[in-house]
Short mmCIF file of N, CA, C and O in Angstrom, two decimals:
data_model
loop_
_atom_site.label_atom_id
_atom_site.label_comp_id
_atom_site.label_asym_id
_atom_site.label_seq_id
_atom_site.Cartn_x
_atom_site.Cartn_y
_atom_site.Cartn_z
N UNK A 1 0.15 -7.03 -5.51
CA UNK A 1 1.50 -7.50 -5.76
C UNK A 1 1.85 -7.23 -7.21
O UNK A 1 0.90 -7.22 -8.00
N UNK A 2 3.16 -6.99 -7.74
CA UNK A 2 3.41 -6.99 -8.87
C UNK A 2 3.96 -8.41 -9.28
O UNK A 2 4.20 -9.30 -8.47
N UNK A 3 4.15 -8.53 -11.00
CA UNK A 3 4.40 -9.97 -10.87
C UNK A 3 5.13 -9.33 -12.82
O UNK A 3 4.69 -8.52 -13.65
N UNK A 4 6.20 -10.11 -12.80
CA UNK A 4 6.60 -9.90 -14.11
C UNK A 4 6.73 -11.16 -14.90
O UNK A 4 7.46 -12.00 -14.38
N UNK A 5 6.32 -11.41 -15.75
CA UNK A 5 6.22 -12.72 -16.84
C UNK A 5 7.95 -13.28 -17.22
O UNK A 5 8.76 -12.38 -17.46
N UNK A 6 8.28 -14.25 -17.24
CA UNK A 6 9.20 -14.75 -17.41
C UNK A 6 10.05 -14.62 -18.45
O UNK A 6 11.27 -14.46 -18.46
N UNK A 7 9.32 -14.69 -19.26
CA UNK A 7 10.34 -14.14 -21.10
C UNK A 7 10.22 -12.96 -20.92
O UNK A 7 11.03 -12.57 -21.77
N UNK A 8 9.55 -11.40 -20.13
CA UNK A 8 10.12 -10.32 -19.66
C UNK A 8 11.34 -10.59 -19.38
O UNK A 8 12.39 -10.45 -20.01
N UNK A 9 10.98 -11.12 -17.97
CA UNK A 9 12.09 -10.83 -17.23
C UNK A 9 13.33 -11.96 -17.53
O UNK A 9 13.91 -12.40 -16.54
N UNK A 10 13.83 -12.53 -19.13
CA UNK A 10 14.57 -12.64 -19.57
C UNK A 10 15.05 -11.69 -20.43
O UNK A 10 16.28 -11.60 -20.51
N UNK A 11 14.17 -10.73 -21.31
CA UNK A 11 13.94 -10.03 -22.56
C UNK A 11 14.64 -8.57 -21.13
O UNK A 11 15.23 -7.53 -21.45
N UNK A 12 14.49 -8.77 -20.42
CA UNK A 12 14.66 -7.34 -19.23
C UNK A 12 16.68 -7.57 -19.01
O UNK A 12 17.59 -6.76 -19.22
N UNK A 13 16.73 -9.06 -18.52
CA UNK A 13 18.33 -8.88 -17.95
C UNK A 13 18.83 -9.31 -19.62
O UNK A 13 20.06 -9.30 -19.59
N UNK A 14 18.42 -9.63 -20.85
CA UNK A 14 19.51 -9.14 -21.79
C UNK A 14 19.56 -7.53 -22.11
O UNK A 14 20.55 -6.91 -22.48
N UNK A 15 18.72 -7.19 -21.97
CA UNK A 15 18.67 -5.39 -22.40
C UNK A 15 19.67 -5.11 -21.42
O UNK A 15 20.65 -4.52 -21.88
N UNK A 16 19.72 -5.41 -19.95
CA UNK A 16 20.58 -4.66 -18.61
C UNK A 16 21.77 -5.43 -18.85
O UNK A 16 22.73 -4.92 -18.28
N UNK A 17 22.15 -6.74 -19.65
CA UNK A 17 23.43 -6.91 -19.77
C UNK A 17 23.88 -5.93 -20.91
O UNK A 17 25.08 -5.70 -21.08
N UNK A 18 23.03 -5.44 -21.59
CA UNK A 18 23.49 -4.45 -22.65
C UNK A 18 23.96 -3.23 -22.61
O UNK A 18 24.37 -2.53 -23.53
N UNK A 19 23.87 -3.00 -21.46
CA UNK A 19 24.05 -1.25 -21.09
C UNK A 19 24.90 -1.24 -19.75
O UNK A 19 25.16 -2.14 -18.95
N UNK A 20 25.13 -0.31 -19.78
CA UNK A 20 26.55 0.32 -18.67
C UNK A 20 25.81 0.63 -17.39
O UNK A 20 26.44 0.84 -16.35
N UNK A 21 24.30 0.66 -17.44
CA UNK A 21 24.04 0.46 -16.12
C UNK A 21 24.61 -0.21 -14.72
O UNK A 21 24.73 -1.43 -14.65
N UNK A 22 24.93 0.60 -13.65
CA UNK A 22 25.13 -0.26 -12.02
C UNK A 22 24.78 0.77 -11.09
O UNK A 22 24.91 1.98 -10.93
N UNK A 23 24.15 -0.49 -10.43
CA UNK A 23 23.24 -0.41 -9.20
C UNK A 23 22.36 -1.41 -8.99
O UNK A 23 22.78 -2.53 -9.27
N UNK A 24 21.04 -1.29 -8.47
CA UNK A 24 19.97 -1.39 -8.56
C UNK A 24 18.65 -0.74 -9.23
O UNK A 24 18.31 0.41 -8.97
N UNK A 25 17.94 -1.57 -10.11
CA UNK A 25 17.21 -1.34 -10.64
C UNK A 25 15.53 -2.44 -10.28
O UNK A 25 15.35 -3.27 -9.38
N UNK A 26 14.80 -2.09 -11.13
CA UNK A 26 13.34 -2.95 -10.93
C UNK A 26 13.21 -3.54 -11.94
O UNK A 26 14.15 -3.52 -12.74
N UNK A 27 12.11 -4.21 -12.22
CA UNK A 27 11.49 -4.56 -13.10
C UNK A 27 10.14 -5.93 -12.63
O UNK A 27 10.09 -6.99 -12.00
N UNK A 28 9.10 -4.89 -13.55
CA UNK A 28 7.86 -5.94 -13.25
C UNK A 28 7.60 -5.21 -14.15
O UNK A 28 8.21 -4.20 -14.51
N UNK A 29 6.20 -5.91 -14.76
CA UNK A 29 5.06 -5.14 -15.19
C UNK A 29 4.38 -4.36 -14.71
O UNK A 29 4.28 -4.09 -13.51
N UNK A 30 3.65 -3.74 -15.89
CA UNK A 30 2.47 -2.03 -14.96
C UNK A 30 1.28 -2.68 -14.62
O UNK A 30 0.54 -3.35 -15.34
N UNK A 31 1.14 -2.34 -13.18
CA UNK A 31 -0.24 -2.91 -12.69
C UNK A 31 0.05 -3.78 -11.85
O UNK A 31 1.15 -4.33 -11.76
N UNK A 32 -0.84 -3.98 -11.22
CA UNK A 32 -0.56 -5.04 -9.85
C UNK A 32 -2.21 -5.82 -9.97
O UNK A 32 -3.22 -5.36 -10.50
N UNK A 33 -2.02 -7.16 -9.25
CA UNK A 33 -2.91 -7.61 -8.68
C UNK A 33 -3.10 -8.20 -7.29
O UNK A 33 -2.11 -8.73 -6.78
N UNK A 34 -4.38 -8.16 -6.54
CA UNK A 34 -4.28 -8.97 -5.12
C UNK A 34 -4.41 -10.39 -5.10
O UNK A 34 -4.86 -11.01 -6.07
N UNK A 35 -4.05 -10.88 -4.13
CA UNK A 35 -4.64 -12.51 -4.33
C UNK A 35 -5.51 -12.50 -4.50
O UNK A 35 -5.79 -13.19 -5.48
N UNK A 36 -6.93 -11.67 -3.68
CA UNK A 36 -8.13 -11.39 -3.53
C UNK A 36 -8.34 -11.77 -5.13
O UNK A 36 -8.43 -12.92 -5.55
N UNK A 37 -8.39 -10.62 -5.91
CA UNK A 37 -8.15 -10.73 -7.47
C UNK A 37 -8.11 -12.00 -7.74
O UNK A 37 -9.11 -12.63 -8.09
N UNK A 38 -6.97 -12.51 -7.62
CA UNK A 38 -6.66 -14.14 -8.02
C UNK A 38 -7.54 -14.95 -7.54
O UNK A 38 -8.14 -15.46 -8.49
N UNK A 39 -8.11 -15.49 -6.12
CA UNK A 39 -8.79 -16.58 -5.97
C UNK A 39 -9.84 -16.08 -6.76
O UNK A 39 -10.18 -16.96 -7.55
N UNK A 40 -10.76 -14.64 -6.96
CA UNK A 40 -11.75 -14.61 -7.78
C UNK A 40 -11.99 -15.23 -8.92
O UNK A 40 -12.87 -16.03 -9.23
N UNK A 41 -11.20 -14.83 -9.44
CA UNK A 41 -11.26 -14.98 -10.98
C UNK A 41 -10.62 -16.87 -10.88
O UNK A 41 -10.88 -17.60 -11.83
N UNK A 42 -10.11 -17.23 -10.09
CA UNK A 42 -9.97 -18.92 -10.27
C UNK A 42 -10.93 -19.23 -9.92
O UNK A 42 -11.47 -20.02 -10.69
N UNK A 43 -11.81 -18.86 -8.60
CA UNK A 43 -13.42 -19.54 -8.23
C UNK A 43 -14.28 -19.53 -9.53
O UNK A 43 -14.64 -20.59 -10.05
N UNK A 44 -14.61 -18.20 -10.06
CA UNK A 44 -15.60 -18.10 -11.12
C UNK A 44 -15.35 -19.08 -12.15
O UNK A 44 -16.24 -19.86 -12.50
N UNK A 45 -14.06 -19.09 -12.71
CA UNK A 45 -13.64 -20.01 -13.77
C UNK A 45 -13.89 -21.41 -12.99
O UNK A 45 -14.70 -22.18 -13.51
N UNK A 46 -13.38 -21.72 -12.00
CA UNK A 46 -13.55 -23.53 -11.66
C UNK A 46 -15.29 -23.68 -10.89
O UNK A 46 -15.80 -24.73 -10.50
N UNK A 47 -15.83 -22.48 -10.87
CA UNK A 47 -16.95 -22.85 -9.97
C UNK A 47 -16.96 -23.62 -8.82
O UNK A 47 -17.60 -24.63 -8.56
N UNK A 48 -15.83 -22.75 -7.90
CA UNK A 48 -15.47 -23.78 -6.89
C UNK A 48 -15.15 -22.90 -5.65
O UNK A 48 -14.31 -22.06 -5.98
N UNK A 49 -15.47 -22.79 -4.48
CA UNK A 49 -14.30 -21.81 -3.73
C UNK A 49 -13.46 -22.08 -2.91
O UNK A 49 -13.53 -23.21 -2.44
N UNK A 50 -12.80 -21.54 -2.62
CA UNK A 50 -11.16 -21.62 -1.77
C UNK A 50 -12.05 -22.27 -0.96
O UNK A 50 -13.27 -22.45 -0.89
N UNK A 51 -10.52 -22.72 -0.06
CA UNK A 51 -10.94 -23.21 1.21
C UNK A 51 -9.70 -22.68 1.92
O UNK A 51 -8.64 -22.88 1.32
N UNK A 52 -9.65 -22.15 2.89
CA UNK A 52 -9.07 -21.27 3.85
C UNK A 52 -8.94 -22.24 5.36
O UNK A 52 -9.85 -22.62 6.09
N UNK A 53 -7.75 -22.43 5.45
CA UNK A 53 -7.64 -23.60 6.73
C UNK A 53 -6.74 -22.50 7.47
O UNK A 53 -5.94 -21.77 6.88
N UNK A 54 -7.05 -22.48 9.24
CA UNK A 54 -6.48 -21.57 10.17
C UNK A 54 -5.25 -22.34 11.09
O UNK A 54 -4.64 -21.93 12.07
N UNK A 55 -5.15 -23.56 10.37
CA UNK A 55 -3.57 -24.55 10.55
C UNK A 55 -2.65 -24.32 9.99
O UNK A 55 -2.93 -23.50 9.12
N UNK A 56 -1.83 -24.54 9.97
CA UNK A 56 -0.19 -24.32 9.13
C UNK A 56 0.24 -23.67 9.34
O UNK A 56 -0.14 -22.99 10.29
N UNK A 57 1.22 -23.39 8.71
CA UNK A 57 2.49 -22.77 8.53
C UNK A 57 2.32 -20.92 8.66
O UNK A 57 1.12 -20.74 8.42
N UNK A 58 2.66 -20.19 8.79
CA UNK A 58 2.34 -18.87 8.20
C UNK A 58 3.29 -18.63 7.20
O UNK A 58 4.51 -18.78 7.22
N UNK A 59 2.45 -18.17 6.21
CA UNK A 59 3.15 -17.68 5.15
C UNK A 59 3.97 -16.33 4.77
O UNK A 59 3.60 -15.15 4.75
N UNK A 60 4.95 -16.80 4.56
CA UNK A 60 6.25 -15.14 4.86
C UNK A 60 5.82 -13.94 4.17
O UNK A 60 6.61 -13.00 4.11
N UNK A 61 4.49 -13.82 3.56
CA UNK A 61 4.54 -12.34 3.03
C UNK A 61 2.99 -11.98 3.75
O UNK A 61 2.09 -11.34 3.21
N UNK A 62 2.95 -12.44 4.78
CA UNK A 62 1.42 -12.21 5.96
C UNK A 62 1.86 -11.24 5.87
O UNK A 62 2.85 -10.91 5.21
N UNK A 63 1.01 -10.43 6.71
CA UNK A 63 1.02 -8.86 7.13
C UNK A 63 1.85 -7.60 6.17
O UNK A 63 1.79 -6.37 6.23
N UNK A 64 2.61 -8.49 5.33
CA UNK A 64 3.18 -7.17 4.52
C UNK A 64 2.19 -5.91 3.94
O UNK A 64 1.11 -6.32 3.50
N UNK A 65 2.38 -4.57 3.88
CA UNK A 65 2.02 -4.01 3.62
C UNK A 65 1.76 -3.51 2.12
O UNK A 65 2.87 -3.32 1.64
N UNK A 66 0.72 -3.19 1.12
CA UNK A 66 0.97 -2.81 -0.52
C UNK A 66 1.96 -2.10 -0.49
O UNK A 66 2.29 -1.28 0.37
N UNK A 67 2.82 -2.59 -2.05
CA UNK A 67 3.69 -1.53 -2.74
C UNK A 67 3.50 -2.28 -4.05
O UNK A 67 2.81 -3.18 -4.54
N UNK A 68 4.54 -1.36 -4.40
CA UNK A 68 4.45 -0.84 -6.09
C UNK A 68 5.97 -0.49 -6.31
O UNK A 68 6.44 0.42 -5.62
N UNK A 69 6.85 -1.22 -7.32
CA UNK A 69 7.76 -0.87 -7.67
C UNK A 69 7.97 0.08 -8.51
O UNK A 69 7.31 0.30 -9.52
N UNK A 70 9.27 0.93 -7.96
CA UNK A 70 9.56 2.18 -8.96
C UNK A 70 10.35 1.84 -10.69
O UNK A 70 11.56 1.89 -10.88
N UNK A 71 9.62 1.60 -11.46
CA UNK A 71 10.36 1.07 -12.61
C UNK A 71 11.17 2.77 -13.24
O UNK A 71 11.54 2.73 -14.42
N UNK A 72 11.31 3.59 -12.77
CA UNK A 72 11.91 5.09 -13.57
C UNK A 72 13.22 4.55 -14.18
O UNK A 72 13.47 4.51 -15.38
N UNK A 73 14.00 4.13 -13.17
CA UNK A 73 15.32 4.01 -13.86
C UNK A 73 15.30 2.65 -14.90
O UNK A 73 16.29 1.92 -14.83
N UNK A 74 14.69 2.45 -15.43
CA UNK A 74 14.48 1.37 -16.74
C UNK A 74 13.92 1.48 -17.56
O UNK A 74 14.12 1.01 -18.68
N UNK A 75 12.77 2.34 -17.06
CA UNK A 75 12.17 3.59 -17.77
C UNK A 75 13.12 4.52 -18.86
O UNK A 75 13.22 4.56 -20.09
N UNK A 76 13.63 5.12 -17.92
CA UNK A 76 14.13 6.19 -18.51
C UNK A 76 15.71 5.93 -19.21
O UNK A 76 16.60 6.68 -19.60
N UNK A 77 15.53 4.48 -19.15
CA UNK A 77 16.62 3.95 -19.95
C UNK A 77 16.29 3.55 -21.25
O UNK A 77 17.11 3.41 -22.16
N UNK A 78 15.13 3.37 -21.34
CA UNK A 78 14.24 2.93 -22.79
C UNK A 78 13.95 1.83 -22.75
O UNK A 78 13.75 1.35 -23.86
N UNK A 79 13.79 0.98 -21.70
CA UNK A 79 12.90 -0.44 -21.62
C UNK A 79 11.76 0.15 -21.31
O UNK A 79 11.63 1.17 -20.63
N UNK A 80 10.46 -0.87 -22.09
CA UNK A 80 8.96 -0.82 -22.47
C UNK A 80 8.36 -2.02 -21.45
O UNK A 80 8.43 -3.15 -21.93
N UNK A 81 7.85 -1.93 -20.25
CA UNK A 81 7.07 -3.30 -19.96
C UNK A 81 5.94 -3.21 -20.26
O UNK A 81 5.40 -2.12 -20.44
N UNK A 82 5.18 -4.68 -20.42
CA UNK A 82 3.91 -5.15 -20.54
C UNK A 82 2.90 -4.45 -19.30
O UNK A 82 3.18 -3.84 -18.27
N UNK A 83 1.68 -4.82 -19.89
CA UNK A 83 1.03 -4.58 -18.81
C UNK A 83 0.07 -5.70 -18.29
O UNK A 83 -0.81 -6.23 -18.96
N UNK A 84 0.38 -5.98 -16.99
CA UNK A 84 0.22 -7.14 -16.25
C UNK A 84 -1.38 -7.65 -16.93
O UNK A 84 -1.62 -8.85 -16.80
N UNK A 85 -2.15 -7.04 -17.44
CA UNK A 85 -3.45 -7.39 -17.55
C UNK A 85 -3.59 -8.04 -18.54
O UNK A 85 -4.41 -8.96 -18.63
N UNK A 86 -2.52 -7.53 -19.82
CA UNK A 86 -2.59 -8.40 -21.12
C UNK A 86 -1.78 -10.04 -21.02
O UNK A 86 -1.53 -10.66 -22.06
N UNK A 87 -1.43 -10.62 -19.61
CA UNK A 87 -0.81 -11.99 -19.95
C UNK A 87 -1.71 -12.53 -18.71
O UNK A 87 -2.69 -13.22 -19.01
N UNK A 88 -1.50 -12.31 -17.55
CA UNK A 88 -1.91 -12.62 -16.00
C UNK A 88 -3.02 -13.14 -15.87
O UNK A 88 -3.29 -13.70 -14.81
N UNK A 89 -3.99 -13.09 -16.98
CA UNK A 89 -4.91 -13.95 -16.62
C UNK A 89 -5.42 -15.29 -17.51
O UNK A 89 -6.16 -16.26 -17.34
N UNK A 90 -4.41 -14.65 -18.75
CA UNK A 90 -4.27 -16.02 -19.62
C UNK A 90 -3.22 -16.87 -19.11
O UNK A 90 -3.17 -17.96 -19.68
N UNK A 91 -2.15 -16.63 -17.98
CA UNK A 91 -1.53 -17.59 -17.30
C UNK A 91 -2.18 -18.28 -16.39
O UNK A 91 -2.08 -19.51 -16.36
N UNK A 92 -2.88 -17.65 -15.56
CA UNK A 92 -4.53 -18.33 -14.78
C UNK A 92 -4.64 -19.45 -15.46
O UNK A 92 -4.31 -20.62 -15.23
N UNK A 93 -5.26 -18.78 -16.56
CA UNK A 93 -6.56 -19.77 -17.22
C UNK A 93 -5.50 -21.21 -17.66
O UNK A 93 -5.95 -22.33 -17.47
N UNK A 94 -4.07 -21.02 -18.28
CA UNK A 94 -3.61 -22.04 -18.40
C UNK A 94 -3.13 -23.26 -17.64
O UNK A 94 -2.92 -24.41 -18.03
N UNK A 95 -3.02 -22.71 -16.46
CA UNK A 95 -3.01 -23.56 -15.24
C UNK A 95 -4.40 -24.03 -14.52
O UNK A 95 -4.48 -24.86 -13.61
N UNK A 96 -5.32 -23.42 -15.06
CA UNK A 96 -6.80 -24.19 -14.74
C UNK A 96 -7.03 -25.06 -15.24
O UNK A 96 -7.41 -26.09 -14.68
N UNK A 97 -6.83 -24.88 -16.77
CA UNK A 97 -7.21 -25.48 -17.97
C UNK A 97 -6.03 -26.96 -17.68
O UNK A 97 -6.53 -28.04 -18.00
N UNK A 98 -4.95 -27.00 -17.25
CA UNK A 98 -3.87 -27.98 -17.19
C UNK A 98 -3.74 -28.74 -15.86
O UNK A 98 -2.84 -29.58 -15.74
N UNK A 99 -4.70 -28.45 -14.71
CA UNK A 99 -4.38 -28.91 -13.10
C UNK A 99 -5.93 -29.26 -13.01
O UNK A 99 -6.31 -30.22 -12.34
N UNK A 100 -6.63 -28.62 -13.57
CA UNK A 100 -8.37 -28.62 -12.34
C UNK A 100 -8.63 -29.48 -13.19
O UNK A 100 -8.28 -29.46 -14.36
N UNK A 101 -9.22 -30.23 -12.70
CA UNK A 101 -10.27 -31.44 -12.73
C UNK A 101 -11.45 -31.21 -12.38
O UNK A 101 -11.94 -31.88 -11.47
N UNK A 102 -12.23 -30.17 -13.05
CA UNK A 102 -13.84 -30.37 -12.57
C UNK A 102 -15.07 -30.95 -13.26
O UNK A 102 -16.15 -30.97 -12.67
#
């Protein structure tokens, strides 16, 4: 999944209110991660593992297939994004560090 940081994607729609751009455009950061990815790296840090229950609800992005957004046209407008690796896991850790109780 891609995932774009929040003061991006404020720092993203003042640049696009700035310019004569219309249409549709993207914006995320470079790089993606899986959940897979995610529960890892939260197990190792809490020393704990998921727990996976086959009750509930289904969740609306089941079965979707990978993608990857085309950032060109924001690109090639002269917006710079981050790359998902330099924030994404210090947002992890801050929500471990602020929720888990172990």
């Amino acid at each position: 999944m891609n995932f774009i940081h929040s003061k991006e994607a404020g720092r993203f729609l003042a640049w696009l209110a700035d310019s004569d751009f219309k249409g549709c455009i993207n914006a995320t950061s470079y790089g993606s991660v899986s959940l897979t990815d995610i529960i890892s790296y939260v197990e190792g840090k809490t020393n704990r593992r998921a727990i996976f229950a086959v009750e509930g609800d289904e969740a609306p992005y089941n079965g979707t297939p990978e993608y990857s957004m085309d950032l060109s046209k924001a690109v090639e407008r002269g917006f710079i994004f981050s790359e998902l690796d330099r924030w994404i896991y210090n947002l992890l850790d801050l929500y471990i560090n602020n929720y888990y109780e172990g």
